[in-house]
Tab-separated table of C-alpha atoms in Angstrom:
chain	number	residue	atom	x	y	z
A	1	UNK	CA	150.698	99.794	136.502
A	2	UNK	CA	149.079	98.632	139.949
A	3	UNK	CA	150.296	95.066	140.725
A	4	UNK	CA	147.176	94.080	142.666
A	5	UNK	CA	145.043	95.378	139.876
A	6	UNK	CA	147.044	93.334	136.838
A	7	UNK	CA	146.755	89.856	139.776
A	8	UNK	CA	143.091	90.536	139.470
A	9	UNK	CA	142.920	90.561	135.042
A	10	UNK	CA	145.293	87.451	135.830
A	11	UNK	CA	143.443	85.668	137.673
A	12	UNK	CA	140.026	86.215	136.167
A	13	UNK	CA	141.208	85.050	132.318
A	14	UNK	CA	140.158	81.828	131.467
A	15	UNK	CA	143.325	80.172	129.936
A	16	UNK	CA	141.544	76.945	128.872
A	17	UNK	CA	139.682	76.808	125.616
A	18	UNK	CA	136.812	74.744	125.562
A	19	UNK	CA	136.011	72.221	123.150
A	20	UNK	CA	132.755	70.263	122.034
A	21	UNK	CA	132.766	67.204	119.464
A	22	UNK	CA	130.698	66.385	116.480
A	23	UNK	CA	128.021	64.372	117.222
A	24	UNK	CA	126.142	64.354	113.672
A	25	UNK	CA	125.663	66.016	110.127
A	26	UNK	CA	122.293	65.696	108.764
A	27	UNK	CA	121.970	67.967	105.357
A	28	UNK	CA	123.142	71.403	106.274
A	29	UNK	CA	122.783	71.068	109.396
A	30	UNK	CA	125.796	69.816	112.070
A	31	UNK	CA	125.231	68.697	115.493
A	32	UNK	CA	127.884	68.881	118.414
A	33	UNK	CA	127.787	68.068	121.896
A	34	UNK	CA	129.125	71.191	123.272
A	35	UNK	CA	130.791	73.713	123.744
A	36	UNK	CA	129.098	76.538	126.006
A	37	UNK	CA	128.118	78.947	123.280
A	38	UNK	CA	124.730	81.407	122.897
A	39	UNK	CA	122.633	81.731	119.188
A	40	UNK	CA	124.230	83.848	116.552
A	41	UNK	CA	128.087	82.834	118.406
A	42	UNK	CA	130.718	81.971	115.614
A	43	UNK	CA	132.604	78.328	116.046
A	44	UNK	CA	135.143	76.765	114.935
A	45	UNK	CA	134.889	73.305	113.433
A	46	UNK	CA	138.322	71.402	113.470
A	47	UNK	CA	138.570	69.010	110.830
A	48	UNK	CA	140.471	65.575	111.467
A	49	UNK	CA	143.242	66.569	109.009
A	50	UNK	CA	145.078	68.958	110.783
A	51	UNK	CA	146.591	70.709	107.902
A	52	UNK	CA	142.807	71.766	106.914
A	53	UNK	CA	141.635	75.340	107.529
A	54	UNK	CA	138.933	75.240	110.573
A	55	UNK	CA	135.532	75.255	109.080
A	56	UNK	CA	133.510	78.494	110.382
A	57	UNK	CA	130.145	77.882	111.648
A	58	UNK	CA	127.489	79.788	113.596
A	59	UNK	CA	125.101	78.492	116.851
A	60	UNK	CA	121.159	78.447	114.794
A	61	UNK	CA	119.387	76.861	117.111
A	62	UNK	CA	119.488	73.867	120.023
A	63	UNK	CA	118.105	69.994	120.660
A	64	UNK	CA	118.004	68.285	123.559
A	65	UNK	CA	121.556	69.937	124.999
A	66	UNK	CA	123.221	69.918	122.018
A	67	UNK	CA	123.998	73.041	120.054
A	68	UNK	CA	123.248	72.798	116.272
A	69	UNK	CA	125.782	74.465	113.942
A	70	UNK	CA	125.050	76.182	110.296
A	71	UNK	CA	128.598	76.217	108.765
A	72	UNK	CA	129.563	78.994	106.302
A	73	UNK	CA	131.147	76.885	103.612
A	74	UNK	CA	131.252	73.031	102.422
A	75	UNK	CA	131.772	70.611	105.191
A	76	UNK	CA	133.320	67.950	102.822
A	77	UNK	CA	136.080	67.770	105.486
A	78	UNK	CA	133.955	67.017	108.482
A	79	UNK	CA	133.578	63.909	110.474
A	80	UNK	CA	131.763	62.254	113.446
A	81	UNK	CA	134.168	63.667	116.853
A	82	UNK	CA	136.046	66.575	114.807
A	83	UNK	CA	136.706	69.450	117.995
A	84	UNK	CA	134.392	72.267	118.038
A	85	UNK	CA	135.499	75.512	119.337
A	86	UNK	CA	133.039	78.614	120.591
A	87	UNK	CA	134.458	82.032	119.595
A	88	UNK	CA	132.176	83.556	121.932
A	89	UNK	CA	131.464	86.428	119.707
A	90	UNK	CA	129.205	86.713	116.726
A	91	UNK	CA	130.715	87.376	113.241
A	92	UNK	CA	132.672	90.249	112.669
A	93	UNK	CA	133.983	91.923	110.228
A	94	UNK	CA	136.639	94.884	108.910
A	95	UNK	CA	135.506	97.956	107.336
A	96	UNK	CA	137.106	101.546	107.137
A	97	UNK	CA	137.435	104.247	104.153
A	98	UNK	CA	140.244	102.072	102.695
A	99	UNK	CA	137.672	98.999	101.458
A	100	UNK	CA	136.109	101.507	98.779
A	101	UNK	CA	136.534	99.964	95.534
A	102	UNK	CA	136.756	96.473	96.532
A	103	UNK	CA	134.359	93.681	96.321
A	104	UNK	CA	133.904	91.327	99.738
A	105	UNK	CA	131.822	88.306	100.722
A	106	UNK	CA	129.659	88.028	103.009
A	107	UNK	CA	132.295	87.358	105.663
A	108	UNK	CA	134.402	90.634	104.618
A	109	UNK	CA	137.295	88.735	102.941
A	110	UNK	CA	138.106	89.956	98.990
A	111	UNK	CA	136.743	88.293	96.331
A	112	UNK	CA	139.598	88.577	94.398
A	113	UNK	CA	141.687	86.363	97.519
A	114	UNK	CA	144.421	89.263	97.940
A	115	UNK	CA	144.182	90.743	101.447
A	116	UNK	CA	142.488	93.204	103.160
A	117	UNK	CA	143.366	96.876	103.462
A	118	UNK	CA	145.257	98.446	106.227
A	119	UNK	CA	143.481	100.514	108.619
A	120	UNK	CA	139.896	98.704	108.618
A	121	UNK	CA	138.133	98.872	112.200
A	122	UNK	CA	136.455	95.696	113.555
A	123	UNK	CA	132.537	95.890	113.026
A	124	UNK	CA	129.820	93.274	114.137
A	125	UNK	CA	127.541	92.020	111.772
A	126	UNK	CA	124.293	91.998	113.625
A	127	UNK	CA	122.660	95.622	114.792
A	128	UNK	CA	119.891	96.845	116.618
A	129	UNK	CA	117.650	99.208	114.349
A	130	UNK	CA	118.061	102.968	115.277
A	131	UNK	CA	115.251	103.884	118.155
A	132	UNK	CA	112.736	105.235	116.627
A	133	UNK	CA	111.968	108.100	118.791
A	134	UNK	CA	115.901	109.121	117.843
A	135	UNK	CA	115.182	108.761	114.251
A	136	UNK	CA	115.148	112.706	112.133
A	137	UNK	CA	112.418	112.941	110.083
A	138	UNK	CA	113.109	112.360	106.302
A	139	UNK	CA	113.169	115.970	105.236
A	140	UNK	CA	115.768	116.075	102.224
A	141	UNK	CA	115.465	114.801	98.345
A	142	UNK	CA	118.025	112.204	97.024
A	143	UNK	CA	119.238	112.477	93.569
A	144	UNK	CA	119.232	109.372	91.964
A	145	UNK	CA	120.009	110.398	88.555
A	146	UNK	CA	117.238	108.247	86.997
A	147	UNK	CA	114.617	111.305	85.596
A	148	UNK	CA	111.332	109.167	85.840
A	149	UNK	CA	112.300	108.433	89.922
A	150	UNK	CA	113.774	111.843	90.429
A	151	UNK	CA	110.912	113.751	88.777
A	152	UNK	CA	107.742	111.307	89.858
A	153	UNK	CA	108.934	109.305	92.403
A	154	UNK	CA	111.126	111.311	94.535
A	155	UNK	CA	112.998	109.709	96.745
A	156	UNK	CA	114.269	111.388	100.468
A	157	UNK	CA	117.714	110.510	102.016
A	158	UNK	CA	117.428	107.660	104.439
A	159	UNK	CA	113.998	106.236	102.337
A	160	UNK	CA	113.603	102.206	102.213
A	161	UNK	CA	112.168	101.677	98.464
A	162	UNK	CA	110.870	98.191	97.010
A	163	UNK	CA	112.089	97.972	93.371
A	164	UNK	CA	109.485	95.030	92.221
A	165	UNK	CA	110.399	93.108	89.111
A	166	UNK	CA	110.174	89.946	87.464
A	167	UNK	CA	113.370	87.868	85.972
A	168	UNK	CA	115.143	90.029	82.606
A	169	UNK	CA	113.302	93.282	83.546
A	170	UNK	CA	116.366	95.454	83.793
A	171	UNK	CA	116.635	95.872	87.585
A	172	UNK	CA	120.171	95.367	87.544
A	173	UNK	CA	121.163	97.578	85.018
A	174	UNK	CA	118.704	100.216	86.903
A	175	UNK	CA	121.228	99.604	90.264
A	176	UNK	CA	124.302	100.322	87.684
A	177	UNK	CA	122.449	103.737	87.020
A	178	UNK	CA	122.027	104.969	90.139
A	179	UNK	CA	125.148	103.837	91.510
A	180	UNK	CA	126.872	106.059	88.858
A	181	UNK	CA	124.577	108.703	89.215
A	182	UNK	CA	123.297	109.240	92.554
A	183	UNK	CA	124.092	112.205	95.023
A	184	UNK	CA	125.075	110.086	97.879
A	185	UNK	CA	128.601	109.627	99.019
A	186	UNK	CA	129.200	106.051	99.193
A	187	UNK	CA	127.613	102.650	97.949
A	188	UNK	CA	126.873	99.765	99.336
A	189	UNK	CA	125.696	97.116	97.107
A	190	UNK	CA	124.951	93.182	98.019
A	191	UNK	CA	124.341	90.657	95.163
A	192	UNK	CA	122.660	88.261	97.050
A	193	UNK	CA	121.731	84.626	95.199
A	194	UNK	CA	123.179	85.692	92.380
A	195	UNK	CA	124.837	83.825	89.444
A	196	UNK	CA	128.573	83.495	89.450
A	197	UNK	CA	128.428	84.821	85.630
A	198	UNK	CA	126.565	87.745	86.737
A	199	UNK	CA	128.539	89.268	89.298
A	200	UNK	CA	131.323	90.494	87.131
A	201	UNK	CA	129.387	91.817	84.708
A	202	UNK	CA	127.175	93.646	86.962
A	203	UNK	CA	130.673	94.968	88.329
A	204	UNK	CA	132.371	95.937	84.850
A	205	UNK	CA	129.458	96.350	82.676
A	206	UNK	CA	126.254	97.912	84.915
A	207	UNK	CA	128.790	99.734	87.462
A	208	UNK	CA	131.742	100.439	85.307
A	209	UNK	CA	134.735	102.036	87.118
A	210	UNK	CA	133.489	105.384	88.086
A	211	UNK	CA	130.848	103.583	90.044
A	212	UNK	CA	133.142	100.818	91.719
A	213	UNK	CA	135.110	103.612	92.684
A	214	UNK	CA	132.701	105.181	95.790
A	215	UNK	CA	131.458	101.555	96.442
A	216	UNK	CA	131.477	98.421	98.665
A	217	UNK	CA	130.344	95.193	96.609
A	218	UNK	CA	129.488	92.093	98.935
A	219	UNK	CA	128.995	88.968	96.867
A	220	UNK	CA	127.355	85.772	98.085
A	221	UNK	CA	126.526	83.678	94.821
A	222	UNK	CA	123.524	81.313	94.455
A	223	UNK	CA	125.750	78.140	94.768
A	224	UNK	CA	127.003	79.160	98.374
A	225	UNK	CA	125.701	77.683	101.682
A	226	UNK	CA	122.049	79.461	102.945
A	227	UNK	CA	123.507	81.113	105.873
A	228	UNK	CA	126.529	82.740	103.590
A	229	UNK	CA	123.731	84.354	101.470
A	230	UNK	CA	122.103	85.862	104.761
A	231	UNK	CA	125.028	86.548	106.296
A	232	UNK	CA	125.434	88.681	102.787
A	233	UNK	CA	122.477	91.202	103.998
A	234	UNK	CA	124.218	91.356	107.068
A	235	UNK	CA	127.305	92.412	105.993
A	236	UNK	CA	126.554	94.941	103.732
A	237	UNK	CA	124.142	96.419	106.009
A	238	UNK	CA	126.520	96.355	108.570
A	239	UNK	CA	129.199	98.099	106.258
A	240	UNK	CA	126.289	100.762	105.245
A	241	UNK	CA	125.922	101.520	109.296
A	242	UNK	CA	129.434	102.251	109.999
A	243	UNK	CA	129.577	104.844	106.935
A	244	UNK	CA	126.421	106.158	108.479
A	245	UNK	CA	127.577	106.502	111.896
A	246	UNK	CA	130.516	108.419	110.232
A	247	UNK	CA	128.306	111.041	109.212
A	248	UNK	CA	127.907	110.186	105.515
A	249	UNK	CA	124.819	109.750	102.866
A	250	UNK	CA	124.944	105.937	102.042
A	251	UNK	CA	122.866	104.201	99.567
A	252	UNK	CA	122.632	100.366	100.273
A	253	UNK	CA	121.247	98.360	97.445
A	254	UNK	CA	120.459	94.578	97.762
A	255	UNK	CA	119.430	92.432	94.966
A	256	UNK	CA	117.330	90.524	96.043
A	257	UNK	CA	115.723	90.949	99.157
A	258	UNK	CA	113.861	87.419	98.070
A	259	UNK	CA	117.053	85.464	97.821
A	260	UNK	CA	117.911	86.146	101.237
A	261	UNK	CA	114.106	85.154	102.487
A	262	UNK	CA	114.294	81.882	100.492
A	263	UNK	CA	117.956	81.684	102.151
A	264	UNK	CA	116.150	82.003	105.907
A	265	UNK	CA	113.244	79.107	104.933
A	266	UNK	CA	116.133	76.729	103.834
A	267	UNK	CA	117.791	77.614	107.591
A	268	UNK	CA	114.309	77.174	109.346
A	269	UNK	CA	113.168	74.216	107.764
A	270	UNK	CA	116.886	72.215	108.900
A	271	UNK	CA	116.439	73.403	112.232
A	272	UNK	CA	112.781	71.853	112.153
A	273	UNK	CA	110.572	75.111	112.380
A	274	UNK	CA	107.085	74.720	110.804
A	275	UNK	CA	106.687	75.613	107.197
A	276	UNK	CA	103.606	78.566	106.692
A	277	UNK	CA	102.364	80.084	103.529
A	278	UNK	CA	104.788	79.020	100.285
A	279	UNK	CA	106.742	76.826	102.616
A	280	UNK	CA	107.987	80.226	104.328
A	281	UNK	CA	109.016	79.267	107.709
A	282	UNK	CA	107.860	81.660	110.545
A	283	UNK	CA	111.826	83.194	111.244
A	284	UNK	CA	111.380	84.643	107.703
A	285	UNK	CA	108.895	86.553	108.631
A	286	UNK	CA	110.489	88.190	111.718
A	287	UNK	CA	114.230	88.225	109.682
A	288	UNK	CA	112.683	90.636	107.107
A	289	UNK	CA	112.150	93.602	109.701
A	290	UNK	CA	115.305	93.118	111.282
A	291	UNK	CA	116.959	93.406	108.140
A	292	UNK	CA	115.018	96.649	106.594
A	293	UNK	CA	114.165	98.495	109.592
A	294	UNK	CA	118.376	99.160	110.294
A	295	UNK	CA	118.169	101.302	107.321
A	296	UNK	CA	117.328	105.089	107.185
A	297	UNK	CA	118.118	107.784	109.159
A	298	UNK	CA	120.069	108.349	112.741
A	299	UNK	CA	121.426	111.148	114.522
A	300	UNK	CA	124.657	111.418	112.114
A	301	UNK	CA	123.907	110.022	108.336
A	302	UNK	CA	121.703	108.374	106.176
A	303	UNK	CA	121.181	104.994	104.758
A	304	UNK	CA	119.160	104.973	101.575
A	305	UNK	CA	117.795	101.443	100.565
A	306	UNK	CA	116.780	100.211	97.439
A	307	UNK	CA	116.137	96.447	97.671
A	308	UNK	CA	114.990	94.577	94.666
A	309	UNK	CA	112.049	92.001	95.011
A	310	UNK	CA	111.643	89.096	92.403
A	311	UNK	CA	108.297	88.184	91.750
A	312	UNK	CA	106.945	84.955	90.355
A	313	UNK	CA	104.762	84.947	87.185
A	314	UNK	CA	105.171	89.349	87.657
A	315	UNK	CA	102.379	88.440	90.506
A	316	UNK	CA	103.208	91.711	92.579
A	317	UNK	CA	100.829	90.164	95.600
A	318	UNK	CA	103.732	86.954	95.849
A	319	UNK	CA	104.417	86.358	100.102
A	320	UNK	CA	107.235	87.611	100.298
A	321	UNK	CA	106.318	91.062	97.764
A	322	UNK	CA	103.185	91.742	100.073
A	323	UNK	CA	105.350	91.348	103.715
A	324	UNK	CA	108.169	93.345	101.876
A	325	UNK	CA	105.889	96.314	100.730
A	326	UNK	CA	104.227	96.492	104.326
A	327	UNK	CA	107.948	97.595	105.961
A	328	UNK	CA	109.346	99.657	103.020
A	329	UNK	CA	108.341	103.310	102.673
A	330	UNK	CA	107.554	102.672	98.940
A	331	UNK	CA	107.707	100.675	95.970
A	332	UNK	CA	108.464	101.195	92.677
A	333	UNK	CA	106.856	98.083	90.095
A	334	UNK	CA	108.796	97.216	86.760
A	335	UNK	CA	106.610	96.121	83.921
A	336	UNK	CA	107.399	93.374	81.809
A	337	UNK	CA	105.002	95.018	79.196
A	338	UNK	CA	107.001	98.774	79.413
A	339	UNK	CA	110.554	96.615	78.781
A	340	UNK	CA	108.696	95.065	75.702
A	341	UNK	CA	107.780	97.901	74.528
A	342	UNK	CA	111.733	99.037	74.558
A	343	UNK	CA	110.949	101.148	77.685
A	344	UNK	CA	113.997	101.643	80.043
A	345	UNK	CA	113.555	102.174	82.492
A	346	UNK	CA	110.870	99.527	82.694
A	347	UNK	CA	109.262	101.580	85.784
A	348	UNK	CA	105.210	101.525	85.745
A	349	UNK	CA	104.839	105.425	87.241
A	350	UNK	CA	100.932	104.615	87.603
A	351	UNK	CA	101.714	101.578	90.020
A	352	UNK	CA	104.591	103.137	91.702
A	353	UNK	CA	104.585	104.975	94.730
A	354	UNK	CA	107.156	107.062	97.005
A	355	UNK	CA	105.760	107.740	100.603
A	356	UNK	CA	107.860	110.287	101.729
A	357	UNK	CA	107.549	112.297	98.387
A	358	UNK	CA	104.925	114.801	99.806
A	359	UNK	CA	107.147	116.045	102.661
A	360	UNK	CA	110.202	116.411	100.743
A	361	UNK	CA	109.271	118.258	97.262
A	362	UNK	CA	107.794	121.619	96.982
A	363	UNK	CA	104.357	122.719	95.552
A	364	UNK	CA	105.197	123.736	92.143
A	365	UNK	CA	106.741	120.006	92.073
A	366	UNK	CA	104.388	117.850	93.555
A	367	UNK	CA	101.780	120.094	90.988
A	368	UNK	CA	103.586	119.014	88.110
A	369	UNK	CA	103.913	114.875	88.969
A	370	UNK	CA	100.872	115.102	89.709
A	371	UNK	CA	99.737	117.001	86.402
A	372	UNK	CA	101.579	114.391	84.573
A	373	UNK	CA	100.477	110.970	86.696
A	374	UNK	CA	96.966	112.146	86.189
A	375	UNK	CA	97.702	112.442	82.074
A	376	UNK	CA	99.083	109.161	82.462
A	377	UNK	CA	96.086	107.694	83.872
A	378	UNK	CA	93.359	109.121	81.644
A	379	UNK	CA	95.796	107.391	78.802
A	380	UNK	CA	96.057	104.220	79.913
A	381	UNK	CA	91.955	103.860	81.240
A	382	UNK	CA	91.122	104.926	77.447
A	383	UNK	CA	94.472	103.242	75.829
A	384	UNK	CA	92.464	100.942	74.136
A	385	UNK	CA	89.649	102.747	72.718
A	386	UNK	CA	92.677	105.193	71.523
A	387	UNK	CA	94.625	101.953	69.711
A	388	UNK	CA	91.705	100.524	67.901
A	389	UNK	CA	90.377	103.748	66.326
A	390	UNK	CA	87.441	103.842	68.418
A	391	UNK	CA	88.315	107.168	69.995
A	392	UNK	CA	86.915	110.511	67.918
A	393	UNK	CA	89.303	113.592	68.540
A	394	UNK	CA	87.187	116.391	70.272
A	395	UNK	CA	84.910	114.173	71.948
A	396	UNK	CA	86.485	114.778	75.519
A	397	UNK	CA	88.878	117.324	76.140
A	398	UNK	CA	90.873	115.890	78.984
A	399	UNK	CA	91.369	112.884	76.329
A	400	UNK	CA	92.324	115.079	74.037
A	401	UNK	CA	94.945	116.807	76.500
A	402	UNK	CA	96.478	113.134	77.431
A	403	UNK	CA	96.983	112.025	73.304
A	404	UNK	CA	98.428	115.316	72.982
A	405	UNK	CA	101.259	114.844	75.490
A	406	UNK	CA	101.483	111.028	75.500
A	407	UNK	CA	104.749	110.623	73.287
A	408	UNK	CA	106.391	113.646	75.204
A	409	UNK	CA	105.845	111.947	78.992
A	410	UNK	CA	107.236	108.342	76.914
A	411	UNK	CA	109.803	110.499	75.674
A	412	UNK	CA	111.239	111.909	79.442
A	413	UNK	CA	110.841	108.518	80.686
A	414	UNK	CA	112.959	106.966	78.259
A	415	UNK	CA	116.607	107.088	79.506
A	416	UNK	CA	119.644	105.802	78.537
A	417	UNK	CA	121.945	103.394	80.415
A	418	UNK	CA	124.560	106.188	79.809
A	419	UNK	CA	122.443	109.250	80.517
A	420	UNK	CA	122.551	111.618	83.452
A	421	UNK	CA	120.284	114.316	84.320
A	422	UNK	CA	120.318	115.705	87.969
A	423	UNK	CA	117.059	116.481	90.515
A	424	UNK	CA	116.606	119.859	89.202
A	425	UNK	CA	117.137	119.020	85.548
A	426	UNK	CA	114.526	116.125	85.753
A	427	UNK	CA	112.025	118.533	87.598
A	428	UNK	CA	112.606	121.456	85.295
A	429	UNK	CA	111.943	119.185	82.089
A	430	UNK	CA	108.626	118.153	83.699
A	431	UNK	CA	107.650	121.737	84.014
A	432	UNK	CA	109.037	121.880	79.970
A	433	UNK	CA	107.157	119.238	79.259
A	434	UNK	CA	103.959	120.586	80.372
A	435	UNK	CA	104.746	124.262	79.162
A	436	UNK	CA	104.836	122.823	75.313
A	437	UNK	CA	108.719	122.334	74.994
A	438	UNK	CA	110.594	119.037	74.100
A	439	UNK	CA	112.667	117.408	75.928
């Protein structure tokens, strides 16, 4: 190798680390005086044992020359003048073919604290969105195994949907399905907020083995530090990008999009930013696009998102639902009143929409959801007329027509936790349906 050229790497490496010192810890928040470090850099907080693990912590925001730090777990350790050090980088993490089956958090480690795979490639956690001018069209139907979505809501590959539900409505156990069933090649899937009880038994119960086996699960439970649970988006997006970039049909679903907003307000309102409508601070509002725009399509794959949307008191026109709904390129509403009913999938078809449907199903189709959406609707304008007796068979025909195939459209809603049917089956027992067969 050229001696003058390896004097030259020599002499421009910086061989000193630089430090800064903890200056004060106020709620979640830590101030240091120094070191040099940009927003979004990872640190590392010593603490003043020295047989403690450094405390990981990321540059949110500055006051008055001093950098303030969000750490990514407790800081029980921490005291005034413990050493900060500046990575210089912002977090990274490993991901490669061999983390299928596994379950992460939000910083990439297992869950289960045995170590990582061999052959993972280095991956940072915060993206650009693909340009959109180098964005393909959506032009291809995803099977998601679910017949009501398949058939009435079809859903293209590299399409952001909403999935809008109150507490209890069965969204989870809706992911479980179509992580089981769906046509894409790998999942993604971020708990984000969730209860520590919950997360297994989404894993063994909703997912079961056959669907752990062609997925990623990042985990970032409700009693974790805010910036862990964002950092959990992150991540998993991050993870869904690099399967993308591979060339592969990825389907990345977060529950809940809302934890991870509520995550953001609890990091804006330490750092002192203003609190807007709900208490929302304004960098939840400009988080949110970030986040869901980096899904969809690029020039080699496809990243499908579903991310699930709590809403308060079922109000579907909540903050956070309304901002959410504006990005996403559809929504699909859960009704409290359909899961009462013993209606699972709890999906409301007449309040549910898929954008990209119209480009991606064919005439015959887009004749028959529409055939039966409109059936649905006469139904439910005259449902109570129909339910009190007030209704006289014969005195409208289209009325008529919608009694007549009521229990048959309930009946190809209905679906099993355990069921499969694929795209074609779902469309050809809507065109069943409507031709007088059962289903």
């Amino acid at each position: 190798m050229d001696t003058a050229y390896m004097q030259n790497v020599i002499e421009q490496l910086n061989s000193f680390k630089h430090y800064g010192k903890v200056m004060q810890v106020v709620g979640l928040m830590i101030e240091s005086l120094g070191p040099q470090a940009t927003i979004g850099d990872v640190c590392l907080i010593h603490p003043a044992n020295a047989h403690k693990e450094p405390v990981l912590a990321e540059v949110v925001g500055f006051h008055q020359e001093r950098i303030m730090l969000m750490p990514y777990s407790e800081v029980a350790e921490i005291g005034p003048g413990c050493l900060v050090e500046c990575t210089g980088k912002p977090l990274t993490i490993k991901v490669g073919q061999s983390l299928l089956g596994n379950v992460v958090d939000s910083l990439g480690r297992k869950m289960d604290q045995s170590g990582l795979p061999e052959g993972l490639t280095n991956y940072i956690t915060e993206q650009k969105p693909p340009n959109p001018m180098l964005r393909p069209p959506i032009v291809e139907p995803i099977q998601l195994g679910v017949k009501a979505i398949d058939g009435l809501l079809t859903m293209g590959k590299g399409q952001r949907i909403g999935i809008f539900a109150g507490s209890g409505v069965g969204k989870s156990t809706l992911l479980g399905m179509i992580a089981r069933n769906s046509g894409a090649d790998i999942n993604v899937i971020a708990l984000i907020g969730e209860r520590g009880r919950e997360v297994r038994e989404f894993i063994e119960k909703d997912l079961g083995s056959e669907g752990l086996k062609k997925s990623i699960v990042v985990v970032a439970t409700s009693d974790q530090p805010a910036l862990m649970r964002i950092k959990g988006a992150f991540t998993a997006t991050a993870i869904s990008e690099y399967f993308r970039n591979l060339g592969y049909d990825v389907n990345l679903m977060m529950d809940s999009v809302t934890r991870v907003a509520m995550a953001q307000r609890e990091v804006g309102l330490a750092i002192g930013e203003p609190p807007t409508t709900k208490g929302y601070t304004p960098s939840v509002f400009s988080l949110l696009p970030k986040l869901l725009e980096r899904a969809g399509t690029n020039e080699s794959g496809t990243i499908t998102g579903l991310y699930t949307v709590l809403v308060d008191g079922d109000d579907m026109n909540e903050v956070i639902a309304d901002t959410v709904r504006g990005i996403l390129d559809g929504h699909f509403v859960m009704d409290r009143k359909l899961a009462e009913r013993g209606q699972y999938p709890a999906i409301n078809i007449l309040k549910s929409i898929s954008r990209v449907m119209n480009q991606i199903a064919d005439t015959n189709h887009l004749q028959t959801a529409q055939q039966i959406r409109s059936l649905m609707a006469i139904y439910e304008e005259n449902h109570e007329l129909i339910q009190i007796g007030a209704y006289k068979n014969g005195s409208n025909a289209e009325i008529d027509k919608a009694i007549h195939f009521h229990s048959k459209i309930q009946s190809f809603l209905k679906q099993g936790t355990e069921d499969y049917a694929t795209l074609h089956e779902s469309i050809a027992k809507m065109k069943e349906l409507l031709n007088g067969g059962d289903n």
